[in-house]
Every structure is written in structure tokens, then in C-alpha cells.
Amino acid sequence: MTAIFSDDVKPEACQGRVIAIVPAAGIGARMGAAVPKQYLPLCGAPILSHTLRRLLSHPGIDIVVVALGEGDSWFDSLPEAGHPKLVKARGGKERADSVLSALGSDVFGEADWALVHDAARPCLTHTDIDALLASRSRFPQGAILAMPVRDTMKRAGGDGAISETVCRNALWHALTPQLFNASALKHNLEQALAAGAVITDEASAMEWAGVHPGLVSGRADNIKVTHPDDLQLAALFLEAQQVLQAQQAAEQISS
Ligand SMILES: Nc1ccn([C@@H]2O[C@H](COP(=O)(O)OP(=O)(O)OP(=O)(O)O)[C@@H](O)[C@H]2O)c(=O)n1
Ligand SMILES: C[C@](O)(CO)[C@H](O)COP(=O)(O)O
């Protein structure tokens, strides 16, 4: 195994372009809707539209590659589909396969960064993107948005009762975006998948190769829409963000 470790990331790599990858090829089985959940309406637009708008409008993101499921007949009708910064890629069987497929797009150069963000996380803010991009100087090996665990954590036994309490010290929820040197991520993801490793996020592929990605504290409203009751919560978060933005704009005008 010739994994790429953190000291393989050259200091100048922090200067490369930032290319977002949006894995959007899932079927949303846990949502149980008639269409893949990324196309369900939320505050007047499909979930994927909200996610793409937030990435496409960020000045630090140069290109957005979206990985779509085979036979996806919804994407091309989105207003964002014709955006000049947007590139389409074919998704894969699992999320990691979709990310790897997107990393194979010819837009990527050696020094570029891959910022991977779930299509199903429509409440992402520019504040969080800024924080993750700024972390490159502290974490040249890459980093992820994450949130410290706040609750006592229990492991369920087979009978539906508690089998144990899991120590929550230093436990974090991994969120997205996750930011890595694109060629290092592609190489390590290929090696990890070929070795049969279970890869549920980009950081786990880098960790498999011996890299220790940084943790960047992210917002609690950056939820992943997974189950039906997440839709109402995401709508509340989007509405709250819109109210706050309007208030901040009004204060700027009056100041
Ligand atoms: N083969 C896959 C599976 C998932 N995803 C994407 O990865 C993100 C996070 O995955 P998840 O929330 O699990 O979405 P689904 O796989 O669609 O949900 P489920 O597991 O309930 O089917 C989603 O934006 C989903 O579209 C993907 O691009 N390719
Ligand atoms: C990538 C991720 O969102 C980090 O928490 C999560 O691993 C995705 O998991 P899923 O089962 O593919 O939704």
C-alpha cells in the first residue's frame, strides 16, 4: 500500500483551487419518499437546489462537481443545472463510490482541494465554509466540519435495551463539507475501497491511510436530511437563516 500521508501534502497545496463535490446519487431509502430525497421540496425549492446554491455562490469555490444517480431524470430541470461553475459526474453504488467517481473528473489538478458536501445537507452556511477553508493553514492534511457530542451516548443491545454507556469524551459528530487535497483523497479512497475498508466519509479513507484530519467546529443547523421528520427541522433552520440574513441586511443599511 502506497498511501499518501499528511507530509505528502506540500505547503503550496494550500494555494490550489477549491473544487466542491456533491454526492447526490443516493435513493433516500430511509426517507421512503416517491423520489430521491435530494429532490424533495423544501421552502419552495428542491433540497439539492438549496445545497448547490450555497456552494455555487461562495467566492472561494471555483467549481462544483455533482455526482448523479444513473437514470436521474430530475437534475436537468433544476435552475442550477446550467450554472457555469457546475460539472456533472456519474454516481456509484455507495456514497464513497460516487465521491471517487467525481474525483475522476478531468477538472481536478494536482494542487486542487476537494470540498465534499452531502446533497442532503441544505442548511450549510458560508460561515462554516469559510471556517473550513481557513483551517488549511492549521490542517494542511485536511479537515472536516464536526460537532462535539452533547448527550450521554448509549449502545443498544439486541433486546432494544441499553447494553452500555459509551464514553463521550472527545466524541464528535462528523459533518460535511470535508476538505482534502484532491489527489491525496482520490489515491487513499481508491486504496481503502480496494482493501475492502468500510468508508462512510472522506476522513475515514484518509484515516485508513494513517492521516489524522483536523476537526473544525461546525454549526448545529447543518443537519443531514435523512428521515421524514428531518424535513420540518431543515425548513425551520432555512427560515431562521433567512430571517437572520434579512435582519443583518437591515442593520447594515441603517448603520
Ligand atoms: N450511492 C450513493 C449513496 C449516497 N449518496 C449521497 O450521499 C449523501 C449522504 O448519503 P445518505 O444521507 O445516506 O443518502 P442516501 O444514501 O440517499 O440515503 P439512504 O441511506 O436512506 O438511502 C446523500 O446526499 C446521497 O445522495 C451518493 O451520492 N451516492
Ligand atoms: C458523510 C456523513 O454525512 C458524515 O456524517 C455521513 O457519514 C453520511 O452517512 P450516510 O449513511 O451516507 O448518510
Coordinates of C-alpha atoms and ligand atoms in Angstrom, one line a residue:
M1 CA 0.0 0.0 0.0
T2 CA 1.5 3.3 -1.0
A3 CA -0.8 5.6 1.0
I4 CA -0.4 9.3 0.8
F5 CA 0.2 10.7 4.3
S6 CA -0.1 14.2 5.7
D7 CA 3.6 15.0 5.0
D8 CA 2.9 14.3 1.3
V9 CA 0.7 17.4 1.2
K10 CA 3.1 20.1 0.0
P11 CA 2.7 23.6 1.7
E12 CA 1.9 25.1 -1.7
A13 CA -1.1 22.6 -1.9
C14 CA -2.9 25.1 0.3
Q15 CA -2.9 27.5 -2.6
G16 CA -4.7 25.2 -5.1
R17 CA -8.2 25.8 -6.4
V18 CA -11.2 24.6 -4.3
I19 CA -13.5 22.2 -6.2
A20 CA -16.7 21.1 -4.4
I21 CA -18.0 17.6 -4.8
V22 CA -21.7 17.0 -4.1
P23 CA -22.6 13.3 -3.8
A24 CA -26.2 13.3 -5.0
A25 CA -26.7 9.8 -6.3
G26 CA -28.5 8.3 -3.3
I27 CA -32.0 6.9 -3.3
G28 CA -33.1 8.1 0.1
A29 CA -34.3 4.7 1.3
R30 CA -34.7 5.9 5.0
M31 CA -36.8 8.8 3.8
G32 CA -39.2 6.5 2.0
A33 CA -40.4 9.1 -0.5
A34 CA -41.5 8.6 -4.1
V35 CA -38.4 10.5 -5.3
P36 CA -34.8 10.5 -4.0
K37 CA -34.8 12.8 -1.0
Q38 CA -32.4 15.4 -2.6
Y39 CA -35.3 16.3 -4.9
L40 CA -38.0 16.7 -2.2
P41 CA -39.3 20.3 -1.9
L42 CA -38.1 22.4 1.0
C43 CA -39.1 26.1 1.4
G44 CA -40.0 26.4 -2.2
A45 CA -37.1 24.6 -3.9
P46 CA -35.7 21.0 -4.1
I47 CA -33.2 20.2 -1.3
L48 CA -30.4 19.8 -3.9
S49 CA -31.1 23.3 -5.2
H50 CA -30.5 24.8 -1.7
T51 CA -27.3 22.9 -1.3
L52 CA -25.9 23.8 -4.8
R53 CA -26.9 27.5 -4.4
R54 CA -24.8 27.7 -1.2
L55 CA -21.8 26.2 -2.8
L56 CA -22.1 27.9 -6.2
S57 CA -22.4 31.3 -4.5
H58 CA -19.3 31.0 -2.3
P59 CA -16.5 33.1 -3.8
G60 CA -13.8 30.6 -2.6
I61 CA -15.3 27.7 -4.5
D62 CA -14.2 27.5 -8.1
I63 CA -16.1 24.6 -9.5
V64 CA -18.9 22.3 -8.2
V65 CA -19.0 18.7 -9.4
V66 CA -22.3 16.9 -8.7
A67 CA -22.4 13.1 -8.8
L68 CA -25.8 11.9 -10.1
G69 CA -27.5 8.6 -10.0
E70 CA -27.9 6.5 -13.1
G71 CA -31.2 7.5 -14.8
D72 CA -31.5 10.7 -12.8
S73 CA -34.3 12.5 -14.7
W74 CA -34.7 15.3 -12.2
F75 CA -31.4 17.2 -12.1
D76 CA -31.5 18.9 -15.5
S77 CA -34.8 20.7 -14.6
L78 CA -33.1 22.4 -11.7
P79 CA -32.3 26.1 -12.3
E80 CA -28.7 25.4 -11.0
A81 CA -28.1 22.8 -13.7
G82 CA -27.0 25.4 -16.2
H83 CA -24.6 27.2 -13.8
P84 CA -21.2 27.8 -15.5
K85 CA -19.4 26.6 -12.4
L86 CA -21.2 23.3 -12.4
V87 CA -19.9 19.9 -13.7
K88 CA -21.9 16.6 -13.7
A89 CA -20.4 13.2 -12.9
R90 CA -21.9 9.8 -12.6
G91 CA -22.6 8.5 -9.1
G92 CA -21.7 5.0 -7.8
K93 CA -23.2 2.2 -5.8
E94 CA -22.2 3.7 -2.4
R95 CA -21.5 7.3 -1.4
A96 CA -17.8 6.6 -1.4
D97 CA -18.0 5.3 -5.0
S98 CA -19.9 8.5 -6.0
V99 CA -17.2 10.7 -4.5
L100 CA -14.4 8.6 -6.1
S101 CA -16.2 8.9 -9.5
A102 CA -16.4 12.7 -9.1
L103 CA -12.7 12.8 -8.2
G104 CA -12.0 11.2 -11.6
S105 CA -13.4 14.3 -13.3
D106 CA -10.8 16.0 -15.6
V107 CA -11.3 19.3 -13.8
F108 CA -9.0 18.3 -10.9
G109 CA -5.4 19.3 -10.9
E110 CA -2.6 18.1 -8.5
A111 CA -2.7 21.1 -6.2
D112 CA -6.5 21.3 -6.0
W113 CA -8.6 20.8 -2.9
A114 CA -11.8 18.7 -2.9
L115 CA -14.5 20.0 -0.6
V116 CA -17.0 17.2 -0.3
H117 CA -20.5 18.1 0.9
D118 CA -23.7 15.9 1.1
A119 CA -26.5 16.9 -1.2
A120 CA -28.7 16.1 1.8
R121 CA -27.3 18.9 3.9
P122 CA -29.1 22.0 2.5
C123 CA -28.6 24.3 5.5
L124 CA -24.8 24.8 5.1
T125 CA -23.7 28.4 5.6
H126 CA -20.9 30.4 4.1
T127 CA -19.7 30.9 7.7
D128 CA -19.0 27.2 8.0
I129 CA -17.4 27.0 4.5
D130 CA -15.2 30.0 5.5
A131 CA -14.1 28.3 8.7
L132 CA -13.2 25.0 6.9
L133 CA -11.3 26.8 4.1
A134 CA -9.4 28.9 6.7
S135 CA -8.3 25.7 8.5
R136 CA -6.0 24.7 5.7
S137 CA -3.1 26.5 7.2
R138 CA -3.6 24.8 10.5
F139 CA -4.5 21.4 9.0
P140 CA -2.7 21.0 5.6
Q141 CA -3.5 17.3 5.8
G142 CA -7.2 18.2 5.5
A143 CA -10.1 18.7 7.9
I144 CA -13.8 18.2 8.4
L145 CA -16.7 20.2 9.9
A146 CA -17.8 18.4 13.0
M147 CA -19.8 18.9 16.2
P148 CA -18.9 17.8 19.7
V149 CA -21.3 15.2 21.2
R150 CA -23.5 16.9 23.8
D151 CA -25.6 14.0 25.1
T152 CA -24.8 10.8 27.0
M153 CA -24.3 8.1 24.4
K154 CA -25.8 4.7 24.8
R155 CA -25.2 1.5 22.8
A156 CA -28.3 -0.6 22.1
G157 CA -28.4 -4.3 22.9
G158 CA -30.2 -6.9 20.8
D159 CA -33.3 -6.7 23.0
G160 CA -33.7 -2.9 22.4
A161 CA -32.5 -2.1 25.8
I162 CA -29.2 -0.3 26.7
S163 CA -26.2 -2.6 26.6
E164 CA -23.7 0.1 27.7
T165 CA -23.0 3.8 28.1
V166 CA -20.3 4.9 25.6
C167 CA -17.8 7.4 26.9
R168 CA -18.5 10.6 25.1
N169 CA -15.2 12.4 26.0
A170 CA -13.7 13.7 22.7
L171 CA -16.5 12.2 20.6
W172 CA -17.6 14.4 17.7
H173 CA -20.3 14.1 15.1
A174 CA -18.7 14.2 11.6
L175 CA -20.5 16.6 9.3
T176 CA -19.7 17.8 5.8
P177 CA -18.1 19.5 4.0
Q178 CA -14.9 17.6 4.4
L179 CA -11.8 19.2 2.8
F180 CA -8.7 17.3 1.4
N181 CA -6.1 17.6 -1.3
A182 CA -7.9 16.0 -4.2
S183 CA -5.2 13.8 -5.4
A184 CA -4.4 12.5 -1.9
L185 CA -8.1 11.8 -1.3
K186 CA -8.5 10.1 -4.6
H187 CA -5.5 7.9 -4.1
N188 CA -6.3 6.9 -0.5
L189 CA -10.0 6.4 -1.3
E190 CA -9.1 4.0 -4.1
Q191 CA -6.7 2.1 -1.9
A192 CA -9.1 1.9 1.1
L193 CA -12.0 0.7 -1.1
A194 CA -9.8 -1.8 -2.9
A195 CA -8.8 -3.2 0.6
G196 CA -12.4 -3.6 1.5
A197 CA -12.4 -0.9 4.2
V198 CA -15.8 0.5 5.3
I199 CA -15.7 4.1 4.2
T200 CA -18.7 6.3 5.2
D201 CA -17.0 9.7 4.9
E202 CA -13.8 11.1 3.2
A203 CA -12.0 11.4 6.6
S204 CA -12.3 7.6 7.2
A205 CA -10.4 6.9 3.9
M206 CA -7.7 9.4 4.9
E207 CA -7.5 7.9 8.4
W208 CA -7.3 4.4 6.9
A209 CA -4.1 5.7 5.2
G210 CA -2.7 7.0 8.5
V211 CA -3.7 10.6 8.1
H212 CA -5.3 12.5 11.1
P213 CA -7.7 15.1 9.6
G214 CA -8.4 18.2 11.6
L215 CA -11.7 18.8 13.4
V216 CA -13.4 22.2 12.7
S217 CA -16.4 23.1 14.9
G218 CA -19.5 23.4 12.7
R219 CA -23.0 24.7 13.2
A220 CA -25.7 22.5 14.7
D221 CA -28.2 23.5 11.9
N222 CA -26.0 21.8 9.3
I223 CA -28.2 18.7 9.5
K224 CA -28.4 15.8 7.1
V225 CA -31.9 15.3 5.9
T226 CA -32.3 11.5 6.4
H227 CA -35.7 10.7 7.9
P228 CA -39.1 12.3 7.3
D229 CA -39.1 14.4 10.4
D230 CA -35.8 16.0 9.3
L231 CA -37.7 17.9 6.6
Q232 CA -39.6 20.1 9.1
L233 CA -36.4 20.7 11.1
A234 CA -34.5 21.7 7.9
A235 CA -37.3 24.0 6.9
L236 CA -37.2 25.7 10.3
F237 CA -33.4 26.2 10.0
L238 CA -33.6 27.6 6.5
E239 CA -36.4 30.0 7.5
A240 CA -34.4 31.1 10.6
Q241 CA -31.3 31.7 8.5
Q242 CA -33.4 33.8 6.0
V243 CA -34.8 35.9 8.9
L244 CA -31.3 36.4 10.3
Q245 CA -29.9 37.4 6.9
A246 CA -32.7 40.0 6.5
Q247 CA -32.1 41.4 9.9
Q248 CA -28.3 41.7 9.2
A249 CA -29.0 43.4 5.9
A250 CA -31.4 45.9 7.5
E251 CA -28.8 46.7 10.2
Q252 CA -26.1 47.2 7.6
I253 CA -28.4 49.6 5.7
S254 CA -29.3 51.5 8.9
S255 CA -25.7 51.7 10.2
Ligands
LIG1 N1 -24.6 5.7 -3.8 C1 -24.7 6.9 -3.2 C2 -25.3 7.0 -1.9 C3 -25.5 8.2 -1.3 N2 -25.0 9.3 -2.0 C4 -25.2 10.7 -1.4 O1 -24.5 10.8 -0.2 C5 -25.2 11.7 0.7 C6 -25.3 11.1 2.1 O2 -25.9 9.9 2.0 P1 -27.3 9.5 2.7 O3 -27.8 10.6 3.6 O4 -27.2 8.1 3.2 O5 -28.3 9.4 1.4 P2 -29.0 8.2 0.8 O6 -28.0 7.1 0.6 O7 -29.8 8.6 -0.4 O8 -30.0 7.7 2.0 P3 -30.4 6.3 2.4 O9 -29.1 5.7 3.1 O10 -31.5 6.5 3.4 O11 -30.8 5.5 1.2 C7 -26.5 12.0 0.0 O12 -26.5 13.3 -0.5 C8 -26.7 11.0 -1.1 O13 -27.3 11.5 -2.2 C9 -24.4 9.2 -3.2 O14 -24.0 10.2 -3.8 N3 -24.3 8.0 -3.8
LIG2 C1 -20.6 11.9 5.3 C2 -21.5 11.9 6.5 O1 -22.6 12.8 6.3 C3 -20.8 12.3 7.7 O2 -21.6 12.2 8.9 C4 -22.2 10.5 6.8 O3 -21.2 9.6 7.1 C5 -23.1 10.1 5.7 O4 -23.6 8.9 6.1 P1 -24.8 8.2 5.2 O5 -25.2 6.9 5.8 O6 -24.2 8.1 3.8 O7 -25.9 9.2 5.2

